[in-house]
Tab-separated table of C-alpha atoms in Angstrom:
chain	number	residue	atom	x	y	z
R	199	MET	CA	-1.864	-46.408	-7.218
R	200	LYS	CA	-1.241	-44.533	-3.943
R	201	ILE	CA	-3.620	-41.867	-2.683
R	202	SER	CA	-2.540	-40.032	0.351
R	203	ILE	CA	-4.888	-37.901	2.499
R	204	ILE	CA	-2.640	-35.581	4.870
R	205	GLY	CA	-4.739	-34.328	7.521
R	206	ALA	CA	-6.877	-37.409	7.911
R	207	GLY	CA	-7.853	-36.607	11.261
R	208	SER	CA	-10.487	-34.536	9.933
R	209	VAL	CA	-12.464	-37.856	10.228
R	210	ARG	CA	-15.661	-36.850	8.417
R	211	PHE	CA	-14.003	-35.514	5.323
R	212	ALA	CA	-11.450	-38.442	5.059
R	213	GLN	CA	-14.429	-40.862	5.181
R	214	GLN	CA	-16.277	-39.115	2.425
R	215	LEU	CA	-13.099	-39.396	0.040
R	216	VAL	CA	-12.539	-42.931	1.025
R	217	GLY	CA	-16.284	-43.670	0.214
R	218	ASP	CA	-15.998	-41.895	-3.182
R	219	ILE	CA	-12.764	-43.951	-3.919
R	220	ALA	CA	-14.420	-47.238	-2.876
R	221	GLN	CA	-17.686	-46.352	-5.066
R	222	THR	CA	-15.733	-45.402	-8.236
R	223	GLU	CA	-15.453	-48.664	-10.221
R	224	LYS	CA	-12.148	-48.065	-12.006
R	225	LEU	CA	-10.430	-46.731	-8.762
R	226	SER	CA	-12.050	-49.428	-6.516
R	227	LYS	CA	-9.211	-52.206	-7.058
R	228	ASP	CA	-6.941	-54.270	-4.810
R	229	ASN	CA	-3.902	-52.241	-6.094
R	230	THR	CA	-5.237	-49.166	-4.952
R	231	TYR	CA	-3.663	-47.767	-1.651
R	232	VAL	CA	-5.108	-44.895	0.483
R	233	TYR	CA	-2.677	-43.654	2.972
R	234	LEU	CA	-4.197	-41.839	6.036
R	235	MET	CA	-1.913	-39.539	7.808
R	236	ASP	CA	-2.211	-36.920	10.633
R	237	ILE	CA	-0.225	-35.870	13.852
R	238	ASN	CA	-3.468	-36.218	15.909
R	239	GLU	CA	-3.000	-39.840	16.837
R	240	LYS	CA	-6.456	-40.164	18.418
R	241	ARG	CA	-8.140	-38.761	15.522
R	242	LEU	CA	-6.108	-40.692	13.116
R	243	ASP	CA	-6.806	-43.954	14.743
R	244	ALA	CA	-10.462	-43.272	14.485
R	245	SER	CA	-10.436	-42.289	10.923
R	246	TYR	CA	-8.253	-45.527	10.045
R	247	ILE	CA	-10.814	-47.854	11.862
R	248	LEU	CA	-13.832	-46.175	10.319
R	249	ALA	CA	-12.153	-46.255	6.958
R	250	LYS	CA	-11.311	-49.983	7.115
R	251	LYS	CA	-14.728	-50.632	8.215
R	252	TYR	CA	-16.431	-48.433	5.796
R	253	VAL	CA	-14.652	-50.095	2.620
R	254	GLU	CA	-15.613	-53.581	3.916
R	255	GLU	CA	-19.250	-52.542	4.075
R	256	LEU	CA	-18.928	-51.135	0.585
R	257	ASP	CA	-17.340	-54.485	-0.463
R	258	SER	CA	-14.287	-52.517	-1.932
R	259	PRO	CA	-10.938	-54.213	-2.191
R	260	ILE	CA	-9.082	-50.925	-1.594
R	261	ASN	CA	-6.279	-50.909	0.921
R	262	ILE	CA	-6.305	-48.515	3.781
R	263	VAL	CA	-2.956	-47.831	5.199
R	264	LYS	CA	-2.128	-45.800	8.436
R	265	ALA	CA	0.825	-43.591	7.726
R	266	ASN	CA	3.263	-43.014	10.685
R	267	ASP	CA	4.507	-39.782	9.286
R	268	MET	CA	4.278	-37.123	6.476
R	269	ASP	CA	7.417	-38.884	4.724
R	270	GLU	CA	5.672	-42.297	4.500
R	271	ALA	CA	2.451	-40.581	3.239
R	272	ILE	CA	4.234	-38.477	0.487
R	273	GLU	CA	6.794	-41.145	-0.721
R	274	ASP	CA	5.997	-42.232	-4.271
R	275	ALA	CA	2.283	-41.105	-3.883
R	276	ASP	CA	0.447	-40.528	-7.086
R	277	PHE	CA	-2.080	-38.080	-5.550
R	278	ILE	CA	-1.823	-36.112	-2.327
R	279	ILE	CA	-4.877	-34.542	-0.811
R	280	ASN	CA	-3.855	-31.858	1.608
R	281	THR	CA	-6.477	-31.206	4.006
R	282	ALA	CA	-4.216	-30.499	7.154
R	283	TYR	CA	-4.526	-27.481	9.326
R	284	PRO	CA	-1.796	-26.504	11.876
R	285	TYR	CA	-2.425	-28.254	15.275
R	286	ASP	CA	-0.436	-28.017	18.470
R	287	PRO	CA	-2.068	-29.939	21.309
R	288	ARG	CA	-0.071	-27.924	23.980
R	289	TYR	CA	-2.000	-24.648	23.331
R	290	HIS	CA	-5.535	-25.368	21.842
R	291	GLU	CA	-8.447	-28.270	21.606
R	292	ASP	CA	-8.834	-27.185	17.936
R	293	GLY	CA	-8.233	-24.518	15.309
R	294	PHE	CA	-11.672	-23.044	16.248
R	295	GLN	CA	-10.571	-22.404	19.669
R	296	LYS	CA	-7.663	-20.239	18.588
R	297	TRP	CA	-9.752	-18.301	16.100
R	298	GLU	CA	-12.439	-17.931	18.867
R	299	ILE	CA	-9.858	-16.379	21.266
R	300	ILE	CA	-8.327	-13.993	18.596
R	301	THR	CA	-11.925	-12.926	17.752
R	302	ARG	CA	-12.727	-11.892	21.297
R	303	ILE	CA	-9.596	-10.040	21.545
R	304	GLY	CA	-10.323	-8.185	18.105
R	305	GLU	CA	-13.749	-7.315	19.312
R	306	LYS	CA	-12.482	-5.755	22.465
R	307	HIS	CA	-10.462	-3.428	20.535
R	308	GLY	CA	-13.265	-2.520	18.346
R	309	TYR	CA	-13.003	-4.913	15.331
R	310	TYR	CA	-16.393	-6.702	15.091
R	311	ARG	CA	-15.876	-10.371	14.393
R	312	GLY	CA	-12.304	-10.106	14.781
R	313	ILE	CA	-9.362	-8.606	12.771
R	314	ASP	CA	-9.659	-11.196	10.019
R	315	SER	CA	-13.205	-10.313	8.975
R	316	GLN	CA	-12.237	-8.130	6.159
R	317	GLU	CA	-13.971	-6.623	3.202
R	318	LEU	CA	-14.401	-9.281	0.414
R	319	ASN	CA	-13.015	-12.032	2.836
R	320	MET	CA	-15.568	-12.318	5.335
R	321	VAL	CA	-15.046	-16.337	5.607
R	322	SER	CA	-12.630	-15.065	8.395
R	323	THR	CA	-12.119	-18.619	10.052
R	324	TYR	CA	-10.110	-19.267	6.921
R	325	THR	CA	-7.277	-16.808	7.602
R	326	TYR	CA	-5.101	-16.091	10.660
R	327	LEU	CA	-3.846	-12.881	12.066
R	328	LEU	CA	-4.414	-11.042	8.653
R	329	ALA	CA	-1.744	-13.459	7.044
R	330	SER	CA	-1.843	-17.212	6.978
R	331	TYR	CA	1.535	-17.791	8.166
R	332	PRO	CA	0.827	-21.245	10.053
R	333	ASP	CA	-1.069	-22.535	7.117
R	334	ILE	CA	1.153	-21.292	4.416
R	335	LYS	CA	4.144	-22.576	6.298
R	336	LEU	CA	2.637	-26.005	6.614
R	337	ALA	CA	1.715	-26.185	3.028
R	338	LEU	CA	5.171	-25.209	2.018
R	339	GLU	CA	6.507	-28.059	4.052
R	340	ILE	CA	4.223	-30.403	2.296
R	341	ALA	CA	5.126	-29.132	-0.974
R	342	LYS	CA	8.823	-29.193	-0.622
R	343	LYS	CA	8.657	-32.812	0.671
R	344	THR	CA	6.591	-33.621	-2.441
R	345	GLU	CA	9.034	-32.002	-4.537
R	346	GLU	CA	11.745	-34.437	-3.040
R	347	LYS	CA	9.762	-37.539	-2.646
R	348	ALA	CA	6.891	-37.475	-5.222
R	349	PRO	CA	7.925	-34.934	-7.945
R	350	ARG	CA	5.512	-35.972	-10.518
R	351	THR	CA	2.396	-36.116	-8.149
R	352	TYR	CA	-0.735	-33.875	-7.968
R	353	LEU	CA	-0.820	-32.001	-4.632
R	354	MET	CA	-4.609	-31.230	-4.096
R	355	GLN	CA	-5.061	-28.276	-1.862
R	356	THR	CA	-8.160	-28.428	0.018
R	357	ALA	CA	-7.270	-26.835	3.567
R	358	ASN	CA	-8.080	-23.219	3.561
R	359	PRO	CA	-7.365	-20.494	2.688
R	360	VAL	CA	-7.073	-22.330	-0.759
R	361	PHE	CA	-6.440	-19.039	-2.718
R	362	GLU	CA	-3.513	-18.087	-0.572
R	363	ILE	CA	-1.965	-21.433	-0.198
R	364	THR	CA	-2.401	-22.611	-3.972
R	365	GLN	CA	-0.737	-19.329	-5.055
R	366	ALA	CA	2.112	-19.578	-2.576
R	367	VAL	CA	2.820	-23.314	-3.531
R	368	ALA	CA	2.519	-22.618	-7.415
R	369	ARG	CA	4.899	-19.469	-7.016
R	370	TRP	CA	7.399	-20.796	-4.608
R	371	THR	CA	7.776	-24.474	-5.574
R	372	ARG	CA	7.863	-26.510	-8.786
R	373	VAL	CA	4.930	-28.782	-7.444
R	374	LYS	CA	1.748	-29.529	-9.602
R	375	ILE	CA	-0.622	-27.994	-7.011
R	376	VAL	CA	-4.422	-27.656	-7.774
R	377	GLY	CA	-6.808	-26.038	-5.392
R	378	PHE	CA	-10.405	-27.755	-4.537
R	379	CYS	CA	-13.478	-26.144	-3.135
R	380	HIS	CA	-17.092	-27.374	-3.372
R	381	GLY	CA	-18.729	-23.819	-3.360
R	382	VAL	CA	-19.513	-24.129	-7.075
R	383	ALA	CA	-22.548	-26.374	-6.040
R	384	GLY	CA	-24.337	-23.200	-5.152
R	385	VAL	CA	-25.546	-23.137	-8.854
R	386	TYR	CA	-27.670	-26.254	-8.218
R	387	GLU	CA	-29.566	-24.153	-5.594
R	388	VAL	CA	-30.025	-21.535	-8.102
R	389	PHE	CA	-31.326	-24.197	-10.755
R	390	THR	CA	-33.732	-25.676	-8.116
R	391	ARG	CA	-35.202	-22.312	-6.997
R	392	LEU	CA	-35.915	-21.168	-10.651
R	393	GLY	CA	-37.371	-24.627	-11.455
R	394	LEU	CA	-34.766	-25.605	-14.168
R	395	ASP	CA	-33.617	-28.911	-15.269
R	396	SER	CA	-30.027	-28.870	-14.577
R	397	ARG	CA	-29.428	-31.076	-17.610
R	398	GLU	CA	-30.590	-28.496	-19.776
R	399	VAL	CA	-28.495	-25.714	-18.487
R	400	ASP	CA	-25.305	-24.346	-19.974
R	401	TRP	CA	-23.442	-22.738	-17.476
R	402	GLN	CA	-19.928	-21.516	-16.253
R	403	VAL	CA	-18.678	-19.948	-12.995
R	404	ALA	CA	-15.256	-18.177	-12.795
R	405	GLY	CA	-13.424	-16.004	-10.468
R	406	VAL	CA	-11.072	-16.700	-7.462
R	407	ASN	CA	-11.607	-19.088	-4.661
R	408	HIS	CA	-14.799	-18.015	-2.564
R	409	GLY	CA	-15.184	-15.323	-5.174
R	410	ILE	CA	-16.859	-16.797	-8.359
R	411	TRP	CA	-19.673	-15.579	-10.704
R	412	LEU	CA	-22.251	-16.976	-12.852
R	413	ASN	CA	-20.898	-15.858	-16.019
R	414	ARG	CA	-22.842	-18.000	-18.408
R	415	PHE	CA	-26.158	-18.915	-17.634
R	416	ARG	CA	-28.255	-20.212	-20.615
R	417	TYR	CA	-31.518	-22.463	-20.398
R	418	LYS	CA	-32.455	-24.555	-23.501
R	419	GLY	CA	-30.281	-22.513	-25.636
R	420	GLU	CA	-31.546	-19.185	-24.276
R	421	ASN	CA	-30.346	-16.413	-21.863
R	422	ALA	CA	-31.511	-17.606	-18.481
R	423	TYR	CA	-30.787	-14.432	-16.615
R	424	PRO	CA	-34.443	-13.071	-17.289
R	425	LEU	CA	-35.786	-16.201	-15.422
R	426	LEU	CA	-33.696	-15.043	-12.436
R	427	ASP	CA	-35.233	-11.328	-12.928
R	428	LYS	CA	-38.450	-12.926	-13.104
R	429	TRP	CA	-38.107	-14.854	-9.921
R	430	ILE	CA	-36.751	-11.703	-8.134
R	431	ARG	CA	-39.979	-9.914	-9.143
R	432	GLU	CA	-42.303	-12.565	-7.982
R	433	LYS	CA	-40.775	-14.760	-5.265
R	434	ALA	CA	-37.669	-13.157	-3.739
R	435	SER	CA	-39.668	-11.356	-1.206
R	436	ASP	CA	-40.812	-14.786	-0.121
R	437	TRP	CA	-37.370	-16.251	0.377
R	438	LYS	CA	-36.383	-17.541	3.747
R	439	PRO	CA	-33.245	-19.546	4.724
R	440	LYS	CA	-33.409	-23.016	5.516
R	441	SER	CA	-30.390	-22.853	7.765
R	442	PRO	CA	-27.416	-20.318	8.486
R	443	TRP	CA	-25.747	-21.832	5.446
R	444	ASP	CA	-28.510	-21.197	3.168
R	445	MET	CA	-27.583	-17.747	1.487
R	446	GLN	CA	-27.521	-18.446	-2.273
R	447	MET	CA	-30.780	-16.802	-3.077
R	448	SER	CA	-30.660	-14.591	-0.179
R	449	PRO	CA	-31.080	-10.531	-0.361
R	450	ALA	CA	-27.488	-10.044	-0.169
R	451	ALA	CA	-26.984	-12.442	-3.395
R	452	ILE	CA	-29.634	-10.550	-5.319
R	453	ASP	CA	-28.264	-7.206	-4.165
R	454	MET	CA	-24.685	-8.068	-5.381
R	455	TYR	CA	-26.199	-9.478	-8.765
R	456	LYS	CA	-27.824	-6.066	-9.248
R	457	PHE	CA	-24.660	-4.153	-8.652
R	458	TYR	CA	-22.042	-6.540	-10.139
R	459	GLY	CA	-24.232	-7.850	-13.126
R	460	MET	CA	-23.663	-11.473	-12.601
R	461	LEU	CA	-24.992	-13.604	-9.790
R	462	PRO	CA	-22.462	-14.474	-6.945
R	463	ILE	CA	-22.117	-18.399	-6.444
R	464	GLY	CA	-21.617	-20.301	-3.183
R	465	ASP	CA	-19.224	-18.618	-0.539
R	466	THR	CA	-18.954	-15.451	-2.638
R	467	VAL	CA	-22.368	-14.515	-1.126
R	468	ARG	CA	-20.853	-14.384	2.386
R	469	ASN	CA	-17.897	-12.508	1.110
R	470	GLY	CA	-19.485	-9.052	-0.270
R	471	THR	CA	-18.652	-5.833	1.384
R	472	TRP	CA	-19.221	-4.386	4.868
R	473	LYS	CA	-22.713	-3.218	3.460
R	474	TYR	CA	-23.973	-6.779	4.578
R	475	HIS	CA	-21.652	-7.150	7.891
R	476	TYR	CA	-21.759	-4.156	9.979
R	477	ASN	CA	-23.529	-5.925	12.764
R	478	LEU	CA	-25.968	-8.651	13.509
R	479	GLU	CA	-29.012	-6.522	12.560
R	480	THR	CA	-27.485	-5.864	9.341
R	481	LYS	CA	-26.563	-9.598	8.581
R	482	LYS	CA	-30.276	-10.532	9.473
R	483	LYS	CA	-31.422	-7.895	6.966
R	484	TRP	CA	-29.481	-9.435	3.998
R	485	PHE	CA	-29.147	-12.966	4.986
R	486	GLY	CA	-32.408	-13.800	6.733
R	487	GLU	CA	-33.362	-14.862	10.173
R	488	PHE	CA	-30.046	-16.685	11.005
R	489	GLY	CA	-28.053	-13.609	9.828
R	490	GLY	CA	-25.944	-16.111	7.903
R	491	ILE	CA	-23.265	-18.434	9.389
R	492	ASP	CA	-20.527	-15.431	10.107
R	493	ASN	CA	-21.770	-14.158	13.340
R	494	GLU	CA	-21.501	-14.138	17.032
R	495	VAL	CA	-24.544	-16.575	17.388
R	496	GLU	CA	-24.393	-19.041	14.489
R	497	ARG	CA	-20.616	-19.371	14.305
R	498	PRO	CA	-19.905	-20.570	17.763
R	499	ARG	CA	-23.022	-22.888	17.796
R	500	TYR	CA	-21.375	-24.414	14.397
R	501	HIS	CA	-18.145	-24.988	15.993
R	502	GLU	CA	-19.788	-26.796	18.746
R	503	GLN	CA	-21.502	-28.863	16.435
R	504	LEU	CA	-18.269	-29.903	14.696
R	505	ARG	CA	-16.728	-30.633	18.052
R	506	ASN	CA	-19.453	-32.809	19.060
R	507	ALA	CA	-19.716	-34.443	15.517
R	508	GLY	CA	-15.832	-35.182	15.903
R	509	LYS	CA	-16.259	-36.813	19.393
R	510	ARG	CA	-19.105	-38.819	18.161
R	511	LEU	CA	-16.959	-40.249	15.335
R	512	ILE	CA	-14.174	-41.000	17.773
R	513	GLU	CA	-16.656	-42.881	20.016
R	514	LEU	CA	-18.081	-44.625	16.943
R	515	ALA	CA	-14.551	-46.075	16.102
R	516	GLU	CA	-14.086	-47.300	19.496
R	517	GLU	CA	-17.613	-48.938	19.311
R	518	VAL	CA	-16.578	-50.523	16.113
R	519	GLN	CA	-13.503	-52.068	17.596
R	520	LYS	CA	-15.708	-53.738	20.419
R	521	ASN	CA	-18.267	-54.558	17.959
R	522	PRO	CA	-17.464	-55.290	14.210
R	523	ARG	CA	-21.092	-56.243	13.478
R	524	ILE	CA	-22.110	-52.379	13.627
R	525	MET	CA	-23.030	-51.278	10.140
R	526	LEU	CA	-21.758	-47.584	9.592
R	527	THR	CA	-23.842	-47.109	6.456
R	528	GLN	CA	-26.933	-47.674	8.927
R	529	VAL	CA	-25.882	-45.747	11.970
R	530	LEU	CA	-24.634	-42.589	10.249
R	531	PRO	CA	-25.800	-42.959	6.509
R	532	GLU	CA	-25.258	-38.968	6.021
R	533	ILE	CA	-21.651	-39.643	6.320
R	534	PHE	CA	-21.064	-43.277	5.232
R	535	LYS	CA	-22.964	-43.072	2.103
R	536	LYS	CA	-23.682	-46.305	0.096
R	537	GLY	CA	-24.876	-45.955	-3.571
R	538	GLU	CA	-23.915	-42.395	-3.939
R	539	THR	CA	-20.698	-40.207	-3.594
R	540	SER	CA	-20.183	-37.052	-1.712
R	541	GLY	CA	-20.194	-34.641	-4.486
R	542	GLU	CA	-16.678	-33.424	-3.857
R	543	GLN	CA	-14.339	-33.068	-6.883
R	544	HIS	CA	-11.398	-34.745	-5.630
R	545	ILE	CA	-11.857	-38.309	-6.756
R	546	PRO	CA	-13.580	-37.371	-9.961
R	547	PHE	CA	-10.267	-35.494	-10.777
R	548	ILE	CA	-8.188	-38.581	-10.111
R	549	ASN	CA	-10.372	-40.787	-12.013
R	550	ALA	CA	-10.378	-38.510	-15.012
R	551	ILE	CA	-6.459	-38.537	-14.807
R	552	VAL	CA	-5.775	-41.962	-14.127
R	553	ASN	CA	-8.496	-43.558	-16.491
R	554	ASN	CA	-8.494	-40.993	-19.149
R	555	GLU	CA	-12.322	-40.015	-18.542
R	556	LYS	CA	-12.962	-36.539	-19.723
R	557	THR	CA	-14.612	-34.723	-16.832
R	558	ARG	CA	-15.712	-31.112	-16.374
R	559	LEU	CA	-14.659	-29.663	-13.013
R	560	PHE	CA	-14.172	-26.069	-11.565
R	561	LEU	CA	-10.530	-25.954	-10.033
R	562	ASN	CA	-8.098	-23.338	-8.730
R	563	VAL	CA	-5.135	-23.101	-11.093
R	564	GLU	CA	-3.150	-20.630	-12.777
R	565	ASN	CA	-5.127	-18.232	-15.094
R	566	LYS	CA	-3.086	-18.703	-18.160
R	567	GLY	CA	-5.360	-16.571	-20.221
R	568	ALA	CA	-8.802	-17.972	-19.101
R	569	ILE	CA	-9.890	-14.743	-17.805
R	570	LYS	CA	-9.018	-11.757	-19.591
R	571	ASP	CA	-7.242	-8.577	-17.942
R	572	PHE	CA	-5.426	-10.901	-15.276
R	573	PRO	CA	-1.986	-12.339	-15.143
R	574	GLU	CA	-1.018	-15.592	-16.504
R	575	ASP	CA	0.152	-16.941	-13.097
R	576	ILE	CA	-2.669	-15.590	-10.744
R	577	VAL	CA	-4.339	-18.584	-9.434
R	578	MET	CA	-8.227	-18.305	-10.115
R	579	GLU	CA	-11.092	-20.676	-10.063
R	580	LEU	CA	-11.898	-21.698	-13.491
R	581	PRO	CA	-13.920	-24.204	-15.580
R	582	VAL	CA	-11.529	-26.990	-16.708
R	583	VAL	CA	-11.699	-30.344	-18.651
R	584	VAL	CA	-9.577	-32.868	-17.085
R	585	ASP	CA	-8.478	-36.306	-18.612
R	586	GLY	CA	-5.443	-38.436	-19.073
R	587	GLU	CA	-3.565	-35.448	-20.768
R	588	GLY	CA	-4.015	-33.191	-17.724
R	589	ILE	CA	-6.040	-29.928	-17.171
R	590	ARG	CA	-7.265	-27.768	-19.993
R	591	ARG	CA	-8.909	-24.500	-19.379
R	592	GLU	CA	-12.188	-23.392	-20.733
R	593	LYS	CA	-12.344	-19.880	-22.226
R	594	VAL	CA	-14.380	-17.804	-19.714
R	595	GLU	CA	-17.095	-16.680	-21.988
R	596	PRO	CA	-19.074	-14.351	-21.888
R	597	ASP	CA	-16.340	-12.373	-19.967
R	598	LEU	CA	-16.832	-11.272	-16.455
R	599	THR	CA	-18.229	-7.858	-16.068
R	600	GLU	CA	-15.908	-4.936	-15.428
R	601	ARG	CA	-17.200	-4.184	-12.125
R	602	ILE	CA	-16.663	-7.935	-10.903
R	603	LYS	CA	-13.144	-7.331	-11.899
R	604	LYS	CA	-12.568	-3.819	-10.796
R	605	PHE	CA	-14.623	-3.678	-7.531
R	606	TYR	CA	-14.369	-7.572	-6.638
R	607	LEU	CA	-11.509	-9.612	-8.091
R	608	TRP	CA	-8.793	-7.045	-8.054
R	609	PRO	CA	-9.330	-5.974	-4.460
R	610	ARG	CA	-9.485	-9.580	-3.373
R	611	ILE	CA	-6.210	-10.502	-5.351
R	612	LEU	CA	-4.486	-7.448	-3.688
R	613	ARG	CA	-5.415	-9.044	-0.313
R	614	MET	CA	-3.961	-12.311	-1.330
R	615	GLU	CA	-0.666	-10.644	-2.416
R	616	TRP	CA	-0.624	-8.746	1.134
R	617	ASN	CA	-0.971	-11.993	2.894
R	618	LEU	CA	1.973	-13.515	0.942
R	619	GLU	CA	4.013	-10.318	1.295
R	620	ALA	CA	3.567	-10.767	4.958
R	621	PHE	CA	4.787	-14.104	4.881
R	622	ILE	CA	7.633	-13.664	2.661
R	623	SER	CA	9.082	-10.518	4.259
R	624	LYS	CA	8.548	-11.272	7.885
R	625	ASP	CA	7.553	-7.856	8.417
R	626	LYS	CA	5.114	-6.934	11.131
R	627	ARG	CA	4.547	-3.634	9.544
R	628	VAL	CA	2.826	-5.357	6.612
R	629	LEU	CA	0.262	-6.627	9.041
R	630	GLU	CA	-0.114	-3.122	10.386
R	631	GLU	CA	-0.689	-1.630	6.951
R	632	ILE	CA	-3.151	-4.138	6.164
R	633	LEU	CA	-5.227	-3.388	9.471
R	634	ILE	CA	-4.676	0.372	9.028
R	635	ARG	CA	-6.780	0.058	5.552
R	636	ASP	CA	-9.683	-1.741	7.627
R	637	HIS	CA	-12.672	0.711	8.067
R	638	ARG	CA	-12.982	-0.085	11.743
R	639	THR	CA	-9.508	1.376	12.376
R	640	LYS	CA	-9.800	4.721	14.219
R	641	SER	CA	-5.941	5.212	15.065
R	642	TYR	CA	-2.652	3.730	14.569
R	643	GLU	CA	-2.628	3.104	18.211
R	644	GLN	CA	-5.510	0.901	18.101
R	645	VAL	CA	-3.835	-1.287	15.360
R	646	VAL	CA	-0.498	-1.650	17.684
R	647	LYS	CA	-2.547	-2.634	20.656
R	648	VAL	CA	-4.634	-5.282	19.106
R	649	LEU	CA	-1.762	-6.798	17.300
R	650	ASP	CA	0.546	-6.663	20.278
R	651	GLU	CA	-2.102	-8.549	22.369
R	652	ILE	CA	-2.896	-11.061	19.866
R	653	LEU	CA	1.079	-11.807	19.283
R	654	LYS	CA	1.448	-12.273	23.156
R	655	LEU	CA	-0.884	-15.102	23.340
R	656	PRO	CA	0.907	-18.453	24.376
R	657	PHE	CA	-0.037	-20.203	21.009
R	658	ASN	CA	1.214	-17.344	18.757
R	659	GLU	CA	4.938	-17.591	20.249
R	660	GLU	CA	6.225	-18.889	16.865
R	661	ILE	CA	4.376	-16.015	14.904
R	662	LYS	CA	5.505	-13.276	17.213
R	663	LYS	CA	9.161	-14.676	16.778
R	664	TYR	CA	8.673	-14.912	13.044
R	665	TYR	CA	7.471	-11.152	12.701
R	666	GLU	CA	10.364	-9.786	14.955
R	667	ILE	CA	13.110	-11.201	12.804
């Protein structure tokens, strides 16, 4: 079996996947080949060195292969995990640097947190210039190569924006694409806060990526929402975040629950309306002392943490080359886990398909009737059962509330469609129309000025030409 990770220069994430494969008994075999591919040679080399050492420490016989190019990685692969983001070493150190520059320009023109901070899509580092041209372009290139060189494979979309990319590839290619996200894990924070045994909870979540809702919530056979209501009355006022990422039981989440009728899960809490995001003071009111992660203090700090962590992993790879006796599982056990897996859904999915092991997951696939009132071909995040026969959607029951559908999902789906329309039409006016609908916009001239300044940036030269055709 050949599993390819495209974008393996995301060193930490690649190691998590490698560790999961090596610690899944039925996949950890000497005929399992894991191909690592990235255009950033320095990061790829580090990922390869660390992965080789990691599987050795786990006493796994799987083979780690460094792919020289995308064709080699894709050729006859059984599973392709796409975690790649567009990278150009001429113009930026990393993807965050571009986003930070664009955000500063946006704020100069009156767009707090940048033009990509949009209603119901506040996770703004996952879009680029209102439409995700570079990300969709790269994903389609990978998908078209997959059509040619591995037509029966599953393309496992991990790089964001998962919603837009999975929809584009599903709509414009014949590839079997599935979108992956770990936001669903937010339900376990709910269970923990309420003191519930997760084994006794019957639950479902459904919606779109970064827009999912706890539609089914039963504990020991009874409706568990009254338990949440009791927690809100008695304990919600004492809630404090443990970190900028801790938002699942925040005042924003509770307020959304009261309006929509079901609890938002994971990143959905970040992706509410402007009610929760007008400024840092507002964010702190709804998300606690940190103001969540999507603000001018915590987001830059997080980017710096990621940069430092990446540098540390590259340095560690160099140290391992000099001293093979270094034990990764002892030096960085939070990354190089032994005796436990990462919690990501990718490898359980592969194991379910390959070894016909029935597994329940939450994946981004075409709706096909799972959620009523939405088109069959819209990609939605759904509860599914996976085994050797493929993917079977659970019926979403009880149905999502009318408010979730009308006030959240349909508007978010429209934003996805605007994004794809900008990409496919190559019409700059689509970008203008998206921004005109933003409540921060005071005039058409404001829209023209901010877009022109952003498009004139050196690293946006290709995008500028694309929208001038």
